XYZ file of N, CA and C in Angstrom:
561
model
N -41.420 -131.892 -31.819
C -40.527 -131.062 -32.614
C -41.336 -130.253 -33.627
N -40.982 -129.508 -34.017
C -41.700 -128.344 -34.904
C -41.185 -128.499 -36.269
N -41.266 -127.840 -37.468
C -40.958 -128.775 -38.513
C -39.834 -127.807 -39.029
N -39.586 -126.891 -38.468
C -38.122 -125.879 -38.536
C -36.873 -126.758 -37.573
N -37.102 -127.077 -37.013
C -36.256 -128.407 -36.001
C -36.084 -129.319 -36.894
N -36.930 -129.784 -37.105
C -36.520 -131.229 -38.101
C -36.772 -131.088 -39.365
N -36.747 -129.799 -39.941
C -37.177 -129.488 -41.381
C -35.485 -128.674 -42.061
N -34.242 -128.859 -41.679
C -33.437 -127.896 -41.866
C -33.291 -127.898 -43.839
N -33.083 -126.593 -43.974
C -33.364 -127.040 -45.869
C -34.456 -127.463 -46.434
N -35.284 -127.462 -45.934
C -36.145 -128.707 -46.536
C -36.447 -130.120 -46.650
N -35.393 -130.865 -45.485
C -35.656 -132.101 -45.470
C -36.272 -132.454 -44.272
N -37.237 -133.379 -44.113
C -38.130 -134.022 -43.532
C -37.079 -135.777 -43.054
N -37.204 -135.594 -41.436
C -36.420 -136.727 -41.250
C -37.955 -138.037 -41.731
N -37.749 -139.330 -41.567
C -37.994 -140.229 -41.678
C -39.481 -140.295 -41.006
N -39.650 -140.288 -39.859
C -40.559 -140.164 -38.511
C -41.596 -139.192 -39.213
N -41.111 -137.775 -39.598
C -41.817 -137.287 -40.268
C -42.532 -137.467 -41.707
N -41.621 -137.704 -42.457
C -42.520 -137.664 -43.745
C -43.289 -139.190 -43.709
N -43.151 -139.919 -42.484
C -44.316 -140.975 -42.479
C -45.973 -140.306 -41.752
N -45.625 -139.239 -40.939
C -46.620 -138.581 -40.340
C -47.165 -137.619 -41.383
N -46.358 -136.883 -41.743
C -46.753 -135.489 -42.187
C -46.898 -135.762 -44.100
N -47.830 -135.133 -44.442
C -48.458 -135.454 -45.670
C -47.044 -134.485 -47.200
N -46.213 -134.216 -46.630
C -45.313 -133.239 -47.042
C -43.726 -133.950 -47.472
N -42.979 -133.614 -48.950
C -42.272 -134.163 -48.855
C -41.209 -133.683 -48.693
N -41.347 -131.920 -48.701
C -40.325 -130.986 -48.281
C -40.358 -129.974 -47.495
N -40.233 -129.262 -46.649
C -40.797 -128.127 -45.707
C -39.644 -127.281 -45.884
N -40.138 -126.079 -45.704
C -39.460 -124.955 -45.910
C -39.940 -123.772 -44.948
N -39.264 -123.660 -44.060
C -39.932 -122.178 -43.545
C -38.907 -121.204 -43.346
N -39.667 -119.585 -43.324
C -38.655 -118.486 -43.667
C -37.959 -118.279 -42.157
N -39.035 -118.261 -41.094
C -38.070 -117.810 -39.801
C -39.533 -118.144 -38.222
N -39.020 -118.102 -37.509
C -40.070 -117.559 -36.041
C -40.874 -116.669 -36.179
N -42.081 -116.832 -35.839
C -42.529 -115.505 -35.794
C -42.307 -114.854 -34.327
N -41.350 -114.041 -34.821
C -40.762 -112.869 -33.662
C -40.308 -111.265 -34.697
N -40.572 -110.772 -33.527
C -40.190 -109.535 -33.965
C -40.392 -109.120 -35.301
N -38.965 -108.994 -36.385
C -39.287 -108.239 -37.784
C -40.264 -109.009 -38.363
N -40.277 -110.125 -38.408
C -41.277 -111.122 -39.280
C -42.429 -111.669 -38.495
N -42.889 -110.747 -37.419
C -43.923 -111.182 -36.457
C -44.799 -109.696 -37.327
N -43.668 -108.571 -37.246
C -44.456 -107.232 -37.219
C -44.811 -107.639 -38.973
N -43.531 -108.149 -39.946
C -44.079 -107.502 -41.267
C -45.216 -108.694 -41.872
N -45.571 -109.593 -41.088
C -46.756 -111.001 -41.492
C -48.157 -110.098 -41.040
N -47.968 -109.396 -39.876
C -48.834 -108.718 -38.999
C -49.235 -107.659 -39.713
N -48.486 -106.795 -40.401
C -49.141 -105.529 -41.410
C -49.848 -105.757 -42.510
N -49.162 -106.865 -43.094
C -49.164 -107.321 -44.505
C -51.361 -108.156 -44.319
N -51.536 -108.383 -43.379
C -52.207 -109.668 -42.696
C -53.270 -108.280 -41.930
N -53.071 -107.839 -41.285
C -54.117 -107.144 -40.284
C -54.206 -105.472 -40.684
N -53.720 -104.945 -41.413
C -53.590 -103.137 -42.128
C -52.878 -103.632 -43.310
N -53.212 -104.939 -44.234
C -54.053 -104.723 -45.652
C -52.560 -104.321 -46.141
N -51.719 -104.147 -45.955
C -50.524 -103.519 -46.676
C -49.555 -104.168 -47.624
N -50.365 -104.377 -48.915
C -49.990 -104.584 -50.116
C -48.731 -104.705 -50.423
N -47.868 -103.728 -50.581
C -46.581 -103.997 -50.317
C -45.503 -105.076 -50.122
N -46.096 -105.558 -48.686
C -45.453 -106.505 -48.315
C -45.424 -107.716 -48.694
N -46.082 -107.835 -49.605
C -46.734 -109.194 -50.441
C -45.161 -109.657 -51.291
N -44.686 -108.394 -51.822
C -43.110 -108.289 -52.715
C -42.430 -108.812 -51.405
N -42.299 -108.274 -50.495
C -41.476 -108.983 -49.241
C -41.149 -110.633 -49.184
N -42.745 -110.732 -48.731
C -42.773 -112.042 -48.134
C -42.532 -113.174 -48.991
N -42.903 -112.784 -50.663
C -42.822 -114.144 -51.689
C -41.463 -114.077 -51.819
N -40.412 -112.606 -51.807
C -39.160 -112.835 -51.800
C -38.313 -113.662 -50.664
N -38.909 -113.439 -49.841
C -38.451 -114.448 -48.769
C -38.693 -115.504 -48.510
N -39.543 -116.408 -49.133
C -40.277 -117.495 -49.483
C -38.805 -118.058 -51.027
N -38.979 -117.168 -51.599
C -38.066 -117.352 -52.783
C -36.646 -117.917 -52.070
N -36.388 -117.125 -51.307
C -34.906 -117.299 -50.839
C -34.833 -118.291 -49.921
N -35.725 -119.011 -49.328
C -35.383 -120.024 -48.911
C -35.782 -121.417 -49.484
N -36.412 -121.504 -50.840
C -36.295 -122.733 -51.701
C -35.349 -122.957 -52.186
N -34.883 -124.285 -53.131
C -33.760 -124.203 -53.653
C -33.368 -123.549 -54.844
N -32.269 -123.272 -55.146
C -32.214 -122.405 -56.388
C -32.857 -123.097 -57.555
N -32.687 -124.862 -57.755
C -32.921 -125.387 -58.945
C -34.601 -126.362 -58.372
N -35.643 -125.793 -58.800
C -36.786 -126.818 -58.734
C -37.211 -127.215 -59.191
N -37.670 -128.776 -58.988
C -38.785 -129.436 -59.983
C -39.511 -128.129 -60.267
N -40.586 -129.610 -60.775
C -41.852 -128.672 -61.709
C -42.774 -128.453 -60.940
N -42.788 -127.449 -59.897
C -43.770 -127.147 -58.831
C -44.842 -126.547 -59.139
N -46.274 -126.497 -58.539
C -47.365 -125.457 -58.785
C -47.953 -124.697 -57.735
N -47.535 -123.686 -57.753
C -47.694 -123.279 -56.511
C -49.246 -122.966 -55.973
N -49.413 -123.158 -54.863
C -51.300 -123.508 -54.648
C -51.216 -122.594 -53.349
N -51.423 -121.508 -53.226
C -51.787 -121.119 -51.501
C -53.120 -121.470 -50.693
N -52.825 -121.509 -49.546
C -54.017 -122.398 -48.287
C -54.535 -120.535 -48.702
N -56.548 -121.142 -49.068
C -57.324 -120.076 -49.309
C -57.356 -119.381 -47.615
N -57.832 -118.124 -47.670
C -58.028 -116.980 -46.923
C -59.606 -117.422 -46.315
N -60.104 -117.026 -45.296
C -61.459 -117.189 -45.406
C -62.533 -115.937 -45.938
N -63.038 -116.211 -46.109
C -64.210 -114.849 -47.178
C -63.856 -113.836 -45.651
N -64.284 -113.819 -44.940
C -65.059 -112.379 -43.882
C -63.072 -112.071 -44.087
N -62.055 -113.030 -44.136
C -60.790 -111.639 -44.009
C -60.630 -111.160 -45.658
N -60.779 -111.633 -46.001
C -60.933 -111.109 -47.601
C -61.734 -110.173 -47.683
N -63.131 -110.110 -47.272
C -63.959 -108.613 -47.046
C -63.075 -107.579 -46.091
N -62.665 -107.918 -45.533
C -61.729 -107.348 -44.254
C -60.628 -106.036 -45.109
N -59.902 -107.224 -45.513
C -58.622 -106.957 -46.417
C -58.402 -106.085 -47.653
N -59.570 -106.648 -48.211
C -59.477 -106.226 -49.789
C -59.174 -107.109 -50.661
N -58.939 -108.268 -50.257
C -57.727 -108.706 -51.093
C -57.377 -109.851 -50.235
N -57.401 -111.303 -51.233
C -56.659 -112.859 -50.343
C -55.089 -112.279 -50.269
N -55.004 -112.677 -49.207
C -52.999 -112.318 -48.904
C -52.508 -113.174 -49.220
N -52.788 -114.349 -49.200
C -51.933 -115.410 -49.778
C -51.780 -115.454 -51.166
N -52.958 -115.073 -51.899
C -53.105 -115.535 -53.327
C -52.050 -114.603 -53.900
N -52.073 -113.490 -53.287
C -51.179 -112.455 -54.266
C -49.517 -112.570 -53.417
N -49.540 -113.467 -53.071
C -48.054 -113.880 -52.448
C -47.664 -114.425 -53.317
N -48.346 -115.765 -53.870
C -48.429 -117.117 -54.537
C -47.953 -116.330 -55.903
N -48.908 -115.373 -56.302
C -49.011 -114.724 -57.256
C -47.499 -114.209 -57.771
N -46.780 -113.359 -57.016
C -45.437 -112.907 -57.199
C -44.001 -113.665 -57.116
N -44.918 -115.126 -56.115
C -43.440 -115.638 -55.776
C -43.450 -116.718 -56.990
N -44.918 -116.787 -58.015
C -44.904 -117.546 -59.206
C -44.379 -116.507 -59.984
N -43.851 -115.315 -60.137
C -43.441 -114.694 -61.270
C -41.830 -114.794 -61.016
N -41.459 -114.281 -59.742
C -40.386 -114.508 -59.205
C -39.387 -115.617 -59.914
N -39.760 -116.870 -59.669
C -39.525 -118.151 -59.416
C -40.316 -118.749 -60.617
N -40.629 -118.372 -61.722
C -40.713 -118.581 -62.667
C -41.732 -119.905 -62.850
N -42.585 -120.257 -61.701
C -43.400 -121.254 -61.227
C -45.207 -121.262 -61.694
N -45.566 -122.133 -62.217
C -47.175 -122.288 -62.279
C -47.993 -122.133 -61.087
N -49.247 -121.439 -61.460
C -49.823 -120.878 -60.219
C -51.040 -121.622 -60.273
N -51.633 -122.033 -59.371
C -52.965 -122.370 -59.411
C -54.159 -121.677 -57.702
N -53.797 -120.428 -58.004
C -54.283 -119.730 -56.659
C -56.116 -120.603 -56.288
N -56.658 -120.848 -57.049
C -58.173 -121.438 -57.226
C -58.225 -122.800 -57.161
N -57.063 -123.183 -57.107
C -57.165 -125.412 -56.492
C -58.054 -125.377 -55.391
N -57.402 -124.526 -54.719
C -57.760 -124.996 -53.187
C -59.264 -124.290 -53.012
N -60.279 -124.276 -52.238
C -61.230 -123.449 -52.186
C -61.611 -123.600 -50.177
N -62.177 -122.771 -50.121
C -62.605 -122.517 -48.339
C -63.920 -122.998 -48.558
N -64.308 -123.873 -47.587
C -66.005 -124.197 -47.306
C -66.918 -123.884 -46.233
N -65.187 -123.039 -45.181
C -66.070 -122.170 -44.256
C -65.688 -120.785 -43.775
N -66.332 -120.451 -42.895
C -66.076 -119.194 -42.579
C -65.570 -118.792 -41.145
N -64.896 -119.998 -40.949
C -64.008 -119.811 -39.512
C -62.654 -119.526 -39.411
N -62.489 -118.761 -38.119
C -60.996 -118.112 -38.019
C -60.490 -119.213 -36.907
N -59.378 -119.887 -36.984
C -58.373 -120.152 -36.479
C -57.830 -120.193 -35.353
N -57.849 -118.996 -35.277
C -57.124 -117.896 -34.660
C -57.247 -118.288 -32.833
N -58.080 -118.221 -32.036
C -57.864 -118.885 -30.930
C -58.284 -120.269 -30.891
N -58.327 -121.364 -31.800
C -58.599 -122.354 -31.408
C -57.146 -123.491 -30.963
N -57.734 -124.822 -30.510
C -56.818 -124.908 -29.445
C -56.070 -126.235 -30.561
N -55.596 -127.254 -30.198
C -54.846 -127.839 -31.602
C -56.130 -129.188 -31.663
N -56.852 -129.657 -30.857
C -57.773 -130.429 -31.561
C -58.703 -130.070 -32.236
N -59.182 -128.505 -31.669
C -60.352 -127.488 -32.086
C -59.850 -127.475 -33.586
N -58.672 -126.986 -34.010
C -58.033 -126.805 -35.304
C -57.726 -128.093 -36.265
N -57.568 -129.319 -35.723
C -57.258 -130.122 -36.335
C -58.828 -130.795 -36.948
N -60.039 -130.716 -36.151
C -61.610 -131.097 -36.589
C -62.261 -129.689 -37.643
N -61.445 -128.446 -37.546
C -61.812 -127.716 -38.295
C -61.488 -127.633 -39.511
N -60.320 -128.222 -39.910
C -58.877 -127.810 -41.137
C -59.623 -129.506 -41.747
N -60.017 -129.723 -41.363
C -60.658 -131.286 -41.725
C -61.976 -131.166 -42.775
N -62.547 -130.201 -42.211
C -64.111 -129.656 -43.076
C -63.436 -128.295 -43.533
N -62.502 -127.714 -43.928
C -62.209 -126.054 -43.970
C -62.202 -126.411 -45.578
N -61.856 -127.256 -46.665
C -61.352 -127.156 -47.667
C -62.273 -127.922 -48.797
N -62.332 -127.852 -50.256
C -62.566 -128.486 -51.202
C -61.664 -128.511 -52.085
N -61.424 -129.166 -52.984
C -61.143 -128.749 -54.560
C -61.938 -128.141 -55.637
N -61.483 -127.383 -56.459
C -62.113 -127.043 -57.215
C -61.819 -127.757 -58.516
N -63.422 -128.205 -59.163
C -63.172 -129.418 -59.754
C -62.785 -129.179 -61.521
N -63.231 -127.345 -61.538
C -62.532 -126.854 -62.862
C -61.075 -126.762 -63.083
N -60.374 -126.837 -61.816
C -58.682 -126.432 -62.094
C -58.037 -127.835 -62.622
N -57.153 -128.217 -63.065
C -56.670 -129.648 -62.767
C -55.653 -129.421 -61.724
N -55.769 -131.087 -61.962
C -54.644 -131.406 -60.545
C -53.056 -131.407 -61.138
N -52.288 -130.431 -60.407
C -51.046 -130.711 -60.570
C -50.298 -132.543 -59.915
N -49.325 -132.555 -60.599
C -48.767 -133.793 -60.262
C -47.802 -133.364 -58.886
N -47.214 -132.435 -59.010
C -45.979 -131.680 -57.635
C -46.688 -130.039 -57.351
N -46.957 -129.959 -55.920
C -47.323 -128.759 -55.325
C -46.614 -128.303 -54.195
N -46.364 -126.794 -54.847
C -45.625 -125.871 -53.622
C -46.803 -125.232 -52.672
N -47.398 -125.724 -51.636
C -48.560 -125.295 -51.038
C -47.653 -124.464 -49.923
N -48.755 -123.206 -49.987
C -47.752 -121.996 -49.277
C -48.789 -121.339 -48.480
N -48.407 -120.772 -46.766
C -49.093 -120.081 -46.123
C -47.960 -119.453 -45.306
N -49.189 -118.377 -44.347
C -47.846 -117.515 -43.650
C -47.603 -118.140 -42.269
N -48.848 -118.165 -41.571
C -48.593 -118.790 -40.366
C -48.179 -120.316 -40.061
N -47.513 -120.983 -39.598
C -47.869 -122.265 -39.271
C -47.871 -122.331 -37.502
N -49.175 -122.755 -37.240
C -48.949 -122.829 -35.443
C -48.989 -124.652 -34.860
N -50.125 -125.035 -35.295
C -49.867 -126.583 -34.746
C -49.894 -127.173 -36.428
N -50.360 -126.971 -37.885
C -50.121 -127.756 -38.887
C -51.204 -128.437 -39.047
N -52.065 -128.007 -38.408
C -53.718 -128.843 -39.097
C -53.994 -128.272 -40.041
N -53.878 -127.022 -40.492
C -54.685 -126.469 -41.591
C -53.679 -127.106 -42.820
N -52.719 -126.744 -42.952
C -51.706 -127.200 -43.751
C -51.614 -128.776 -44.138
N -51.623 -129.715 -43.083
C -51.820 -131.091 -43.248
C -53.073 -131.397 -43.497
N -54.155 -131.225 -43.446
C -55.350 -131.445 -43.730
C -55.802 -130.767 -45.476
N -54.791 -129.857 -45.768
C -55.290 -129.366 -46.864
C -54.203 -129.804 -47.828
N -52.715 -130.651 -47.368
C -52.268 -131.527 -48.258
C -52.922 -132.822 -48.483
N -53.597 -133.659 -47.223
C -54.218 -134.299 -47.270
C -54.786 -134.819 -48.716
N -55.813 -133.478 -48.638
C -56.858 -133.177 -49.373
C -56.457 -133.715 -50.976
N -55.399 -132.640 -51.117
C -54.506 -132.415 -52.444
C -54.188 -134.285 -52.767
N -53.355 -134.249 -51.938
C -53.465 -135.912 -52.887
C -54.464 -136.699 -52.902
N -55.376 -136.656 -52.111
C -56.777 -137.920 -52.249
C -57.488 -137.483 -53.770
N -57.146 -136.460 -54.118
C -57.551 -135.694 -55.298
C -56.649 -135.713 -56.727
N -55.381 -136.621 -56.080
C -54.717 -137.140 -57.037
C -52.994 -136.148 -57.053
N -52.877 -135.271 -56.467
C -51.576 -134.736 -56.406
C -50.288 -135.829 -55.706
N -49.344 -136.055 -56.637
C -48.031 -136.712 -55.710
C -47.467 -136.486 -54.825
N -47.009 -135.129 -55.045
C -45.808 -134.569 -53.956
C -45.882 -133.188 -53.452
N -46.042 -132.868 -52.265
C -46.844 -131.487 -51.675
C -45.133 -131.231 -51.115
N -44.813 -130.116 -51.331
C -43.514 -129.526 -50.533
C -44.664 -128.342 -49.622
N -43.934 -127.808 -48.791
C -44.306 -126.910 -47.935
C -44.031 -125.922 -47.696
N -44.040 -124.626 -48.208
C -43.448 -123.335 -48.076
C -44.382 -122.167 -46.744
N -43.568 -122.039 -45.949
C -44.193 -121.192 -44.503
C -43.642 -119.764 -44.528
N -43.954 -118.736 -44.180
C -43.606 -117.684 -43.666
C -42.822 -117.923 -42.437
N -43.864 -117.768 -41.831
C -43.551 -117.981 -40.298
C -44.196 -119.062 -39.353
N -43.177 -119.640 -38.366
C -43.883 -120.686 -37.794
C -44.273 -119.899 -36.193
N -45.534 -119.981 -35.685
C -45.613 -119.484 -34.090
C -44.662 -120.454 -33.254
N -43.925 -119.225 -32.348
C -43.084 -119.471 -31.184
C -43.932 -120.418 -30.590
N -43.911 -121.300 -29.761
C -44.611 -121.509 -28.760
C -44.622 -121.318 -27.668
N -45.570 -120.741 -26.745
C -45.952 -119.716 -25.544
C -45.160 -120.460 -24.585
N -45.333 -121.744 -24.346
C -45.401 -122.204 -22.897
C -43.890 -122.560 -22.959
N -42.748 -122.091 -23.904
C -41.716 -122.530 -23.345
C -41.018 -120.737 -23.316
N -42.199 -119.447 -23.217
C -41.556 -118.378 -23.140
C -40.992 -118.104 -21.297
C-alpha cells in the first residue's frame, strides 16, 4: 500500500506507524498530470513561482489547528542546486513557514552526497537515503517535525532521513508530500 492509501488525513494505520518512522502523513495528490507538470517546472525550468503554489497546497492539506511543528525540508543535492539556482525545497519550507505561521529550520538536515535518485531501483535507493544525510550539529533539535518533500516514489529517502531526525533526538516526524509517483507497473 502506498501511504496515500493508508495515509487518508493524515493518519497512519497501526501496521504502519510500527514500520514507518512517521507519525502523520500527508500528501497533496498523484503525480499525474496538473501536479506532475507544475512539480516538473517548479523542479526542472527553475520556476520560482511555483514555490507560492506548492507550499499552498501543502498548507491546504494539513490540519487547520497544529501542534508546534518545525518545518525541516529533505536537502536538494548540490549539482541540482547549481542546476537550479536555488534549493526547491528550502524555499517551499520557507513560504509554507510564513503561510502557516510555523518554525523553519531549512539547515537541520544537510546532504553528504551528490547522488540523484532519480533512476535508482528501491534497494539501490533505500542503501543510498541511508548514507545521503547528516545533521547539522549548529541547528538544535526540534522536539515535533514537519519534514517536507515533493516527490515520494518508494520512501527511502524520506524514512531514512526521519530515521536520522530522531536518533538525533527529535520525537515526532509528521510527513508532508507533494506528490506521490503513480506506479508504472499497474499502468
Amino acid at each position: 500500500m502506498t501511504i496515500v492509501e493508508r495515509a487518508p488525513r493524515g493518519n497512519l494505520c497501526r501496521d504502519c506507524r510500527r514500520r514507518l518512522p512517521f507519525a502523520r502523513a500527508f500528501v497533496v495528490g498523484s503525480r499525474t498530470k496538473t501536479l506532475k507538470k507544475l512539480v516538473g517546472n517548479y523542479k526542472y525550468f527553475s520556476r520560482r513561482e511555483s514555490a507560492r503554489a506548492i507550499a499552498g497546497l501543502l498548507s491546504a492539506i494539513l490540519p487547520e489547528e497544529l501542534p508546534d511543528l518545525v518545518i525541516v525540508p529533505l536537502p536538494t543535492i548540490p549539482q541540482h542546486i547549481r542546476e537550479r539556482g536555488f534549493d526547491h525545497m528550502k524555499l517551499v519550507a520557507r513560504r509554507l513557514s510564513r503561510q502557516r505561521n510555523l518554525a523553519c529550520e531549512p539547515n537541520l538536515l544537510l546532504r553528504t552526497d551528490n547522488i540523484s535518485q532519480h533512476s535508482a531501483n528501491l534497494r539501490e535507493r533505500a542503501k543510498q537515503a541511508a548514507q545521503a544525510f547528516t545533521i547539522n550539529p549548529r541547528r538544535p533539535m526540534p522536539t515535533r517535525i514537519l519534514l517536507i518533500d515533493d516527490i515520494y516514489t518508494t520512501g527511502a529517502t524520506v524514512a531514512a532521513a526521519a530515521k536520522l531526525l530522531k536518533k538525533h533526538g527529535a520525537k515526532e516526524i509528521w510527513l508532508g508530500i507533494v506528490a506521490r509517483q503513480v506506479d508504472r507497473s499497474n499502468k
